[in-house]
CSV table of C-alpha atoms and ligand atoms in Angstrom, one decimal:
chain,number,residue,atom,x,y,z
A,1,UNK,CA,0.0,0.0,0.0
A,2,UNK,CA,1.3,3.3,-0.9
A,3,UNK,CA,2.1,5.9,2.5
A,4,UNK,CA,-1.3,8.1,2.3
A,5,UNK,CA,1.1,11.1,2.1
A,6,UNK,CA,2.1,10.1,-0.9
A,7,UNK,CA,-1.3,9.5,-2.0
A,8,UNK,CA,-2.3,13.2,-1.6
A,9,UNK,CA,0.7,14.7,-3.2
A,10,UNK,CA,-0.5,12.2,-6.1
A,11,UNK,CA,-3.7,13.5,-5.9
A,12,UNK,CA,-3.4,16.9,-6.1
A,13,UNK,CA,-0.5,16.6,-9.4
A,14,UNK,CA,-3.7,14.9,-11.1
A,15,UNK,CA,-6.1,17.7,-9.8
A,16,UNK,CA,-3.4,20.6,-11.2
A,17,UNK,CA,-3.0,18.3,-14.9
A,18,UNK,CA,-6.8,17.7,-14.9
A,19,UNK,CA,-7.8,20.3,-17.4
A,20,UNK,CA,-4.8,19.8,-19.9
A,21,UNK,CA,-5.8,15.6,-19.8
A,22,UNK,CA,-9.4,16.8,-20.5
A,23,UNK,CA,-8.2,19.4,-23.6
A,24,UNK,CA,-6.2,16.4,-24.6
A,25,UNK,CA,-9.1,14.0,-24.7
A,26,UNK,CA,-11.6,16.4,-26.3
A,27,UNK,CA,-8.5,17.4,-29.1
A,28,UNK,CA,-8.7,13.6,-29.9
A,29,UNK,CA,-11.9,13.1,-29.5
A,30,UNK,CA,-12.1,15.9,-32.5
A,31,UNK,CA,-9.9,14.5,-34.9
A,32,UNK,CA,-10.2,10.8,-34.5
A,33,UNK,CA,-7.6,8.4,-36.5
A,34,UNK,CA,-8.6,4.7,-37.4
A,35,UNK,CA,-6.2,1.8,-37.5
A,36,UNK,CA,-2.9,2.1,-37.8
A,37,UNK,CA,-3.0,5.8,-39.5
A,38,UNK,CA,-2.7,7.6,-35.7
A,39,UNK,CA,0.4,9.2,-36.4
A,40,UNK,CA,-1.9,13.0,-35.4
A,41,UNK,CA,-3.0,11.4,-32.6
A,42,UNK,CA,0.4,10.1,-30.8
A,43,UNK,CA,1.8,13.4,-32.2
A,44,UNK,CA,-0.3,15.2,-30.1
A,45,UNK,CA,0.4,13.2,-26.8
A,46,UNK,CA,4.0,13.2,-27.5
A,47,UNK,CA,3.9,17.3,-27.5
A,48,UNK,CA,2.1,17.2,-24.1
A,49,UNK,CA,4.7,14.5,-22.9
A,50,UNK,CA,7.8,16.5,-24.2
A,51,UNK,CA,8.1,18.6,-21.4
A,52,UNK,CA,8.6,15.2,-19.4
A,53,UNK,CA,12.2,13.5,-19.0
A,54,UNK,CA,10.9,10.9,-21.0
A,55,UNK,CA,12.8,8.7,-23.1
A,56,UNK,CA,11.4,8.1,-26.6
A,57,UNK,CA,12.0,4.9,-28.3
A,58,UNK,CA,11.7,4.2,-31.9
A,59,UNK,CA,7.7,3.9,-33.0
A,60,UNK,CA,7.4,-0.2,-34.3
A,61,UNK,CA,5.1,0.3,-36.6
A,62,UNK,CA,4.8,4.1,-37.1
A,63,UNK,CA,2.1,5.4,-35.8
A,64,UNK,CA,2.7,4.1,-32.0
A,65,UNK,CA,4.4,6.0,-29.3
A,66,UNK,CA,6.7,4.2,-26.9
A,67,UNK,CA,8.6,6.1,-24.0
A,68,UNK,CA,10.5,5.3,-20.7
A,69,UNK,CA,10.7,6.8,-17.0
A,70,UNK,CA,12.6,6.2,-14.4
A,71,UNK,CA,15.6,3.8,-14.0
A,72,UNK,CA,16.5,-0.1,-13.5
A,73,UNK,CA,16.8,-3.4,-15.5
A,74,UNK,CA,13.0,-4.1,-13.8
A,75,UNK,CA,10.8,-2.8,-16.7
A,76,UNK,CA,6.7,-2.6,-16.3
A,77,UNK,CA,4.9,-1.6,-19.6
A,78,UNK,CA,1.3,0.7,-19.3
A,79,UNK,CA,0.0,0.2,-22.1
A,80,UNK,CA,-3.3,2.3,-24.0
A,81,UNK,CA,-4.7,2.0,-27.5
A,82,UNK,CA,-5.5,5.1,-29.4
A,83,UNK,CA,-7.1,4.4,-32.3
A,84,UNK,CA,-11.0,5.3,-33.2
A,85,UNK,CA,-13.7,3.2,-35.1
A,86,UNK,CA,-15.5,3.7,-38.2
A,87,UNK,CA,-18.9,4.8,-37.0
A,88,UNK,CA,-20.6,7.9,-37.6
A,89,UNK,CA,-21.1,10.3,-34.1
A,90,UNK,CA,-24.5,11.2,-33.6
A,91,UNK,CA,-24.6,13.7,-30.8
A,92,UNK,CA,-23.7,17.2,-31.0
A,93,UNK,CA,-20.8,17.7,-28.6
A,94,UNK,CA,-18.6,21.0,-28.9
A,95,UNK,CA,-15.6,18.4,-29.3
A,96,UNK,CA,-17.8,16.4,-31.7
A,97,UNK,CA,-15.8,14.6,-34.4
A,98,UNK,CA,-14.9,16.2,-37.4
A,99,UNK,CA,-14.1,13.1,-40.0
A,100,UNK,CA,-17.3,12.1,-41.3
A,101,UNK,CA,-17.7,8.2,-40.3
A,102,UNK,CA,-15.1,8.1,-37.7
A,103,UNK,CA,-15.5,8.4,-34.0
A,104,UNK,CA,-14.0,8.0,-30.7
A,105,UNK,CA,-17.0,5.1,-29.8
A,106,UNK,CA,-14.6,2.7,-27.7
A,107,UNK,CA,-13.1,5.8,-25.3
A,108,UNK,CA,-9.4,5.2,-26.5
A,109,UNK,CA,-9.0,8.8,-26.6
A,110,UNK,CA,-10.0,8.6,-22.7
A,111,UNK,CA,-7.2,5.3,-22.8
A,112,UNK,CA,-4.7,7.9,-24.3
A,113,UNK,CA,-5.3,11.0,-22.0
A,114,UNK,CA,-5.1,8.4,-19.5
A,115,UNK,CA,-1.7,7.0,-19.9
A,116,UNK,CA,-0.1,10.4,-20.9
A,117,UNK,CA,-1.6,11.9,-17.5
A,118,UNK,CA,0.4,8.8,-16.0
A,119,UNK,CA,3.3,10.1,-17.2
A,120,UNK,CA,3.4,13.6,-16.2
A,121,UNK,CA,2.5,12.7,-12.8
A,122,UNK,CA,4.9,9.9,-12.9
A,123,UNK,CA,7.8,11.9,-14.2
A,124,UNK,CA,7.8,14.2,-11.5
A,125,UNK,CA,7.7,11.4,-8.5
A,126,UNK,CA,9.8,9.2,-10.7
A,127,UNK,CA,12.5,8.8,-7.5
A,128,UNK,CA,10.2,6.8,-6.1
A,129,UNK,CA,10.0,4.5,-8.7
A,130,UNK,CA,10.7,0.9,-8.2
A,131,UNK,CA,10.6,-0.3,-11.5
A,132,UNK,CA,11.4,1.6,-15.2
A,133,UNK,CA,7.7,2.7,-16.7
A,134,UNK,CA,7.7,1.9,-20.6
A,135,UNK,CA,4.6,3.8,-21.3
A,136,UNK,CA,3.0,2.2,-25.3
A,137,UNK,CA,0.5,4.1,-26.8
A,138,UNK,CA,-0.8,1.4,-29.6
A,139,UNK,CA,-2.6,1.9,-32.5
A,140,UNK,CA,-5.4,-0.5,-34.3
A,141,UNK,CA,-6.4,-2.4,-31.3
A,142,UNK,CA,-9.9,-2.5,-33.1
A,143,UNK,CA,-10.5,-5.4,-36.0
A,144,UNK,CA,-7.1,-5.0,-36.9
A,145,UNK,CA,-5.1,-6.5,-33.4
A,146,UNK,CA,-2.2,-4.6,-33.7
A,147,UNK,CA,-1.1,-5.8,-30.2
A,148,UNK,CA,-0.4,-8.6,-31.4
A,149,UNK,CA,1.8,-7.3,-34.0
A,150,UNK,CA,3.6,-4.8,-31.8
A,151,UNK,CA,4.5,-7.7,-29.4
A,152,UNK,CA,5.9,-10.0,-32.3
A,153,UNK,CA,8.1,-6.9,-33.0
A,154,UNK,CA,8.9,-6.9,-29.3
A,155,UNK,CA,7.7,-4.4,-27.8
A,156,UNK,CA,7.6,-6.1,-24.3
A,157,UNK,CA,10.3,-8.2,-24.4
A,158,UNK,CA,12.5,-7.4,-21.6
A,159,UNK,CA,9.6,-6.1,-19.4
A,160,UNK,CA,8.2,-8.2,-16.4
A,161,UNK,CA,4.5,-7.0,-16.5
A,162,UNK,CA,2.3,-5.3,-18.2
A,163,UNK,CA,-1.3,-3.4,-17.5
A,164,UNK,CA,-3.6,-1.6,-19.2
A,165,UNK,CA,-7.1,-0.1,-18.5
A,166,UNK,CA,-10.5,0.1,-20.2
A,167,UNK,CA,-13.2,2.7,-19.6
A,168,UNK,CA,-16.6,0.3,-18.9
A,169,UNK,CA,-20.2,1.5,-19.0
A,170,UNK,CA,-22.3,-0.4,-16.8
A,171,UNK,CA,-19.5,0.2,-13.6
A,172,UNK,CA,-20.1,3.1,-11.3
A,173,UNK,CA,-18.3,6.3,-12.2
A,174,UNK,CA,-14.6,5.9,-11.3
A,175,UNK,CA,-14.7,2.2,-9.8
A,176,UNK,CA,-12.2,-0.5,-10.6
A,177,UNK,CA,-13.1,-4.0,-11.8
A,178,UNK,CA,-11.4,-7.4,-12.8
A,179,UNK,CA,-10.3,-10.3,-12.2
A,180,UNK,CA,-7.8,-13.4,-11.7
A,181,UNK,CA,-7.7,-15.3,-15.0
A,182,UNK,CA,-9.7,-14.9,-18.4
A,183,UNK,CA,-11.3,-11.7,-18.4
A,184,UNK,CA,-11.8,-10.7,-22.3
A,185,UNK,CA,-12.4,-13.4,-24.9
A,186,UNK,CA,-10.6,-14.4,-27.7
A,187,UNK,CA,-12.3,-15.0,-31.3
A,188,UNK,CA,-13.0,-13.7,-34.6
A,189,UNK,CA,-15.9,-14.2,-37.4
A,190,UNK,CA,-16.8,-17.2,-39.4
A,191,UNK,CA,-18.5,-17.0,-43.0
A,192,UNK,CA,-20.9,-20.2,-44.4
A,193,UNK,CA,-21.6,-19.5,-48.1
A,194,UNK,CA,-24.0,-22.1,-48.8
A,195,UNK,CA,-24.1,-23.1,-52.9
A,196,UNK,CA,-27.3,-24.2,-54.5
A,197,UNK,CA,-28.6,-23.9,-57.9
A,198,UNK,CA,-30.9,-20.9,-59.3
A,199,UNK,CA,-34.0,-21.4,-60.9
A,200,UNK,CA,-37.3,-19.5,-61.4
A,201,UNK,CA,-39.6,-20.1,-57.8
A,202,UNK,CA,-42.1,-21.7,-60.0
A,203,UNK,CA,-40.2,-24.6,-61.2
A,204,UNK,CA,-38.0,-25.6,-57.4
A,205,UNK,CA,-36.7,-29.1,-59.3
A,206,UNK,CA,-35.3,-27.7,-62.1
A,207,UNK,CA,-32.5,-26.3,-59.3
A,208,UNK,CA,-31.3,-26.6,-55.6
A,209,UNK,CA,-32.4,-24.0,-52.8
A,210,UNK,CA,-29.8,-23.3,-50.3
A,211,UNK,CA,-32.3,-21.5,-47.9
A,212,UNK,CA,-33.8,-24.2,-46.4
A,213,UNK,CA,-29.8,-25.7,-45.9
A,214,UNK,CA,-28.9,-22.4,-44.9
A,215,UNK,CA,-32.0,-22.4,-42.4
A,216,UNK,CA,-30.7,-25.8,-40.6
A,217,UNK,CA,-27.5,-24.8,-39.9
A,218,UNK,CA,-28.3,-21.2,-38.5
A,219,UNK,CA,-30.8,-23.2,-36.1
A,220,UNK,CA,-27.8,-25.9,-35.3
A,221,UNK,CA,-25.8,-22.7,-34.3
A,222,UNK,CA,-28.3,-21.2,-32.2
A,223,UNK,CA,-28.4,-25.0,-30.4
A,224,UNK,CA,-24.5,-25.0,-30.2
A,225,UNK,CA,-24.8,-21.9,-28.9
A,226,UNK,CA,-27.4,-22.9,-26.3
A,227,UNK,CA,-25.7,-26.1,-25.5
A,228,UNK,CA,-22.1,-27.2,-25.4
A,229,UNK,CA,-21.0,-24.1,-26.1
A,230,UNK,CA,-22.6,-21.8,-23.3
A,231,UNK,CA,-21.2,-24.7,-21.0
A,232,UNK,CA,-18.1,-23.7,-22.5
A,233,UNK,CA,-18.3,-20.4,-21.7
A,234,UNK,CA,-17.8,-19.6,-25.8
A,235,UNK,CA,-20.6,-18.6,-28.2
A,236,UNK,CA,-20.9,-18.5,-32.3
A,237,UNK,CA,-23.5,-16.1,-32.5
A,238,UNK,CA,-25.1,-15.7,-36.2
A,239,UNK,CA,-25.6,-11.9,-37.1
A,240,UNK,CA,-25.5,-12.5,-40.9
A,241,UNK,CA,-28.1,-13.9,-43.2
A,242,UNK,CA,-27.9,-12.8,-46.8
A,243,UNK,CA,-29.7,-14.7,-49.2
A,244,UNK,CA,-31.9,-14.0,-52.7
A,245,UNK,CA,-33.4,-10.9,-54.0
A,246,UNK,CA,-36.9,-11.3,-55.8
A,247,UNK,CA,-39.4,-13.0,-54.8
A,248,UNK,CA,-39.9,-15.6,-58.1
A,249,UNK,CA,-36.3,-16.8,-58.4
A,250,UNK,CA,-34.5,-19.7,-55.9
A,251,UNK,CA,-30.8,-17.7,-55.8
A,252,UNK,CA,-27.1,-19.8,-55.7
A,253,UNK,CA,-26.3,-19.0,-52.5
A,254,UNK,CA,-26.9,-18.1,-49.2
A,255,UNK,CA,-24.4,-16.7,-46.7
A,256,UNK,CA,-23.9,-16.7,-43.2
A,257,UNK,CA,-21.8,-15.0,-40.8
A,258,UNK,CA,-21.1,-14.5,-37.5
A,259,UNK,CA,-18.4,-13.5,-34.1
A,260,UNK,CA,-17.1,-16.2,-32.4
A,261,UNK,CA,-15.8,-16.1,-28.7
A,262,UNK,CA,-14.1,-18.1,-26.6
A,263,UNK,CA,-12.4,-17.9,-23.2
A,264,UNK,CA,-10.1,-21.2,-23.3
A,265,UNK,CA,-7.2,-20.9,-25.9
A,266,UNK,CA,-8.0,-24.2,-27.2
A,267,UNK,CA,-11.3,-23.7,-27.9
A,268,UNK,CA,-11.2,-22.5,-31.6
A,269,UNK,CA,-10.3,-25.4,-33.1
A,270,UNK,CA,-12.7,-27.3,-31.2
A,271,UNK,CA,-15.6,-24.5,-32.2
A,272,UNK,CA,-14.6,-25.0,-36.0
A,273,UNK,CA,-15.0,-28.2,-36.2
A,274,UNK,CA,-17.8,-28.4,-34.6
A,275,UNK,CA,-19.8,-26.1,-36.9
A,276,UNK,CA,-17.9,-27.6,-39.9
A,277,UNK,CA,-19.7,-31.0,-38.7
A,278,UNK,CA,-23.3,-28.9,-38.6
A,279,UNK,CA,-22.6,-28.1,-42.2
A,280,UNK,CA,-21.7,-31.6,-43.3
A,281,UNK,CA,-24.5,-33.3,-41.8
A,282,UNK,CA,-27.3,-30.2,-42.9
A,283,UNK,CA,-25.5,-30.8,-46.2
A,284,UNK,CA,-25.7,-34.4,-46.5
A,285,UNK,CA,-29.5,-34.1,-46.5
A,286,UNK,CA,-29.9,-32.5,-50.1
A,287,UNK,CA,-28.2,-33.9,-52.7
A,288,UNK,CA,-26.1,-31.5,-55.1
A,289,UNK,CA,-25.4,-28.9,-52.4
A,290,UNK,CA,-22.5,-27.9,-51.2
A,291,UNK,CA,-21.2,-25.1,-48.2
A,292,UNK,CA,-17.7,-23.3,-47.5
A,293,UNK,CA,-16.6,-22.6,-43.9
A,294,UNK,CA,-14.6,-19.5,-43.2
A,295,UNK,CA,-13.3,-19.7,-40.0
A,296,UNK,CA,-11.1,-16.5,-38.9
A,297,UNK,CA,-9.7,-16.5,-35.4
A,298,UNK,CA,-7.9,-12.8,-35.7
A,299,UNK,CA,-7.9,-12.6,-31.6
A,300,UNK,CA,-6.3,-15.9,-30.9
A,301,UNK,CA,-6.0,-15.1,-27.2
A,302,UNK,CA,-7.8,-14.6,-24.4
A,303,UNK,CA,-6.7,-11.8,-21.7
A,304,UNK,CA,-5.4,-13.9,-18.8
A,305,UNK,CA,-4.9,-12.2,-16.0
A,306,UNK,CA,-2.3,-13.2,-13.8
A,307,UNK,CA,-2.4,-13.3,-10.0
A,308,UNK,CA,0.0,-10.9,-9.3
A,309,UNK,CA,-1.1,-8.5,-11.7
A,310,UNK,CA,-5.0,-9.1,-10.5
A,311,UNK,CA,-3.9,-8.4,-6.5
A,312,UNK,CA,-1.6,-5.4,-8.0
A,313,UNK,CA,-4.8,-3.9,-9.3
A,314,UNK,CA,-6.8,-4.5,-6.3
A,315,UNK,CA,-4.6,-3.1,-4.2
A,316,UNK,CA,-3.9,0.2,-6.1
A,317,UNK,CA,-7.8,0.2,-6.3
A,318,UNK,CA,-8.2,0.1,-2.6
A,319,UNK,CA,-5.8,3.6,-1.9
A,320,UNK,CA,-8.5,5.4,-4.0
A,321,UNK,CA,-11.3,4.1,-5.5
A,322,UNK,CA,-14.0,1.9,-5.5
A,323,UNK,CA,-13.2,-1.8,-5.9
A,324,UNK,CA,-15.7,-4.0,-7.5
A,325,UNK,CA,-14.3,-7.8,-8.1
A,326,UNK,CA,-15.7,-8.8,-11.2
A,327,UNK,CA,-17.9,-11.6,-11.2
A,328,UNK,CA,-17.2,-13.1,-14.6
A,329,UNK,CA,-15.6,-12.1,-17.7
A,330,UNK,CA,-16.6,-10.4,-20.5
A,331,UNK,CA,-17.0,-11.7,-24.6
A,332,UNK,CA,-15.7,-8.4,-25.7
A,333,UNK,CA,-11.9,-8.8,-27.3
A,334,UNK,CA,-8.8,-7.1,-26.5
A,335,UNK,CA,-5.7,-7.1,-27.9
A,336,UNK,CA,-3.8,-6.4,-24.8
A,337,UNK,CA,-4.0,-10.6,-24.6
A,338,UNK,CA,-0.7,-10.9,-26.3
A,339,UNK,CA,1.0,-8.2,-23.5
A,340,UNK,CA,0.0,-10.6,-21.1
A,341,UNK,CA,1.1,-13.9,-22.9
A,342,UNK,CA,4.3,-15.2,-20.6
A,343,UNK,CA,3.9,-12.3,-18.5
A,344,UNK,CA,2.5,-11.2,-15.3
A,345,UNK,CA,0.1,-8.4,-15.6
A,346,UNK,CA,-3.9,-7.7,-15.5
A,347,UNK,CA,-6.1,-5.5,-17.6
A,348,UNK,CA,-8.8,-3.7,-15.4
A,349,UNK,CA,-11.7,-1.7,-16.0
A,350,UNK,CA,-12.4,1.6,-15.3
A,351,UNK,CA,-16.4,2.4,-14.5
A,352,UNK,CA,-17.8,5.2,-16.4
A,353,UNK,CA,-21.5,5.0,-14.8
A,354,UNK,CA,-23.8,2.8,-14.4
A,355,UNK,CA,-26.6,3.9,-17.1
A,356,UNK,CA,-23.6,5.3,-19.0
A,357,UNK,CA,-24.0,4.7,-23.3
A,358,UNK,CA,-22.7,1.6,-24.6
A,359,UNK,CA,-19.6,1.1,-25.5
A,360,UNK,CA,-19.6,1.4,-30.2
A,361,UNK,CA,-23.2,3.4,-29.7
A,362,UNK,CA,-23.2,6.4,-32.0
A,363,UNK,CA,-23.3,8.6,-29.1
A,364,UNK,CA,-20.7,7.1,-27.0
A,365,UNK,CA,-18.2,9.8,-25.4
A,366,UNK,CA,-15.9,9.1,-22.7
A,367,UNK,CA,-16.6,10.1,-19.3
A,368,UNK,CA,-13.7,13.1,-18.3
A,369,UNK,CA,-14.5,12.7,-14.8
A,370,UNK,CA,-12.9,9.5,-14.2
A,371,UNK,CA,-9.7,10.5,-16.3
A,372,UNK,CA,-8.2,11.5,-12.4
A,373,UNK,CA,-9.4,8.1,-11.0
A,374,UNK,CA,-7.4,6.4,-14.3
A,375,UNK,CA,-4.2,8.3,-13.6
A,376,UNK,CA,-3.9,7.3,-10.5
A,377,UNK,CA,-4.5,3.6,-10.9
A,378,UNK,CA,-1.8,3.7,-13.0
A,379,UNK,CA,0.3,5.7,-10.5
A,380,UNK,CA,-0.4,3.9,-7.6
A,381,UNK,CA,0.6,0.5,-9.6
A,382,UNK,CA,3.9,1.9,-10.6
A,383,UNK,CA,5.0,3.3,-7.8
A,384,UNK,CA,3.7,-0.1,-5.5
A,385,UNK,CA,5.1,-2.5,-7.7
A,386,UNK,CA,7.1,-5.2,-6.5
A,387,UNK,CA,9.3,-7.4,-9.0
B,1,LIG,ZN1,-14.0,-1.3,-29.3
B,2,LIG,ZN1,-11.7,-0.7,-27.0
């Protein structure tokens, strides 16, 4: 537990840096970057984070922004993503985004202002560091899994933990949740194309429907889904189903397509086959008909949290916030998995009120008055780490 003296100095840094984070936020919220084109973005944290000692490293894959406090062959990595989705804003905020079909819907602009409040207040207590802070500000966490790609290229190599945070609707404003183990899922999308055989709807024998095909193997999902698979704590939820466009002519195909999940590394395999058997056997019922499986597993890993890095977050939780333990994980994906693969560390989320808008919603906007609670999560876990 950090000395409570240290705690208020802490505190009042963050109350001083509050409005600059906030100005921060809102000047990314503004101009929002998708994928891995944030090179604006991690420009402007990198002029706010100038005035710091920091150490810059050389960006991995362009766009991203790594940098270094404090001393010692002990390295722990904060990590935030910084990218923003392809969704058009609907509300009418001052700060409201200005590319058409792009917006800040996931709060990684709040992840950002986050992490770069971290290091201001950091670099100024950094004597009482135990461990060297490598602060990475990542881009294309969303579809694209650029965490993944940043840790093949290294980024964590030499450090012994990692962390990161993620602003949660749902949570009470400025409360901390997680816990030990898997605590975001791992998955991706599959894609059935189901080939029939056109004809005019007057004359069905003269070709091959695939809708009623199509048909049993959406319904075999949905009893996957409701069976071994909820057991399983994994899901292969249909969202998809395209099929024909007048109503006198039997089409070729019809496609479905889906998210997968999964909590349990393993459990992709074991989810493709067993929906490749559903198509087999809904196949084998109508001669001449055939079906493709696309199976893509982009986010091969779930986010493990380790021990140590769940009781690290729990206790820099208890110097300042609210601590709710989670009571199960979530089936939304996160990149941050790979950070944590061989390596002790947690994610955690950070409440942004309890009837807050959902996370993606066109009129998402992240909550500025839990940015303080965020900094200093991150604070108290650098300066209370223990190697
Ligand atoms: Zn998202
Ligand atoms: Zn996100």
């Amino acid at each position: 537990m950090l000395d409570p003296q240290l705690i208020d100095k802490l505190q009042k840094k963050i109350r001083e840096i509050l409005p600059e984070l906030i100005s921060l936020r809102r000047q990314i919220h503004s101009e929002p970057e998708t994928g891995l084109d944030t090179f604006n973005t991690s420009k402007k944290i990198k002029a706010v984070l100038s005035k710091t000692s920091m150490n810059f490293k050389a960006p991995l894959l362009g766009s991203d922004l790594i940098g270094e406090i404090g001393e010692g062959n002990t390295i722990i990595c904060f990590r935030a993503d910084m990218d923003a989705i392809s969704h058009e804003e609907s509300s009418d905020l001052p700060y409201k985004s200005l590319v058409p079909g792009v917006m800040h819907a996931c709060g990684h602009d709040g992840h950002a202002a986050i992490l770069t409040g971290a290091a201001l207040v950091l670099n100024e207590f950094r004597d009482h560091l135990p461990a060297r802070v490598r602060f990475v500000f990542q881009p294309g966490e969303e579809l694209i899994c650029a965490g993944k790609t940043m840790i093949e290229n290294g980024v964590c190599d030499d450090c012994e933990a990692a962390f990161a945070l993620h602003g949660w609707p749902g949570l009470p404003a400025g409360s901390i949740s997680t816990l030990e183990g898997p605590f975001f899922a791992a998955g991706g999308t599959f894609e059935i194309t189901v080939h029939g055989k056109s004809c005019h709807g007057a004359t069905p024998d003269k070709g091959i429907n695939p809708i009623p095909t199509a048909a049993k193997i959406a319904m075999g999902m949905q009893y996957l889904n409701d069976t071994a698979l909820r057991l399983n704590n994994s899901l292969a939820t249909v969202c998809v189903f395209e099929s024909g466009h007048l109503e006198n002519i039997i089409p070729d195909t019809a496609v479905i397509k889906g998210t997968v999940r999964f909590l349990d590394q393993g459990l992709g395999d074991i989810i493709e086959t067993a929906v490749r058997k559903l198509i087999d056997c809904a196949i084998a019922e109508q001669n001449g008909i055939r079906a493709d499986l696309k199976f893509d597993i982009s986010y091969d890993l779930p986010v493990v949290n380790t021990k140590k890095g769940y009781l690290a977050v729990k206790s820099a939780a208890e110097t300042h916030a609210a601590w709710i333990e989670a009571s199960s994980p979530t089936m939304a994906m996160e990149d941050f998995a790979y950070y944590l693969n061989g390596r002790e560390g947690a994610m955690f989320q950070l409440g942004l009120g309890e009837d807050y808008p959902a996370l993606h919603s066109s009129i998402f906007d992240f909550n500025d008055d839990v940015i303080g609670a965020g900094v200093m999560m991150f604070c108290a876990l650098a300066l209370d780490y223990r190697a």
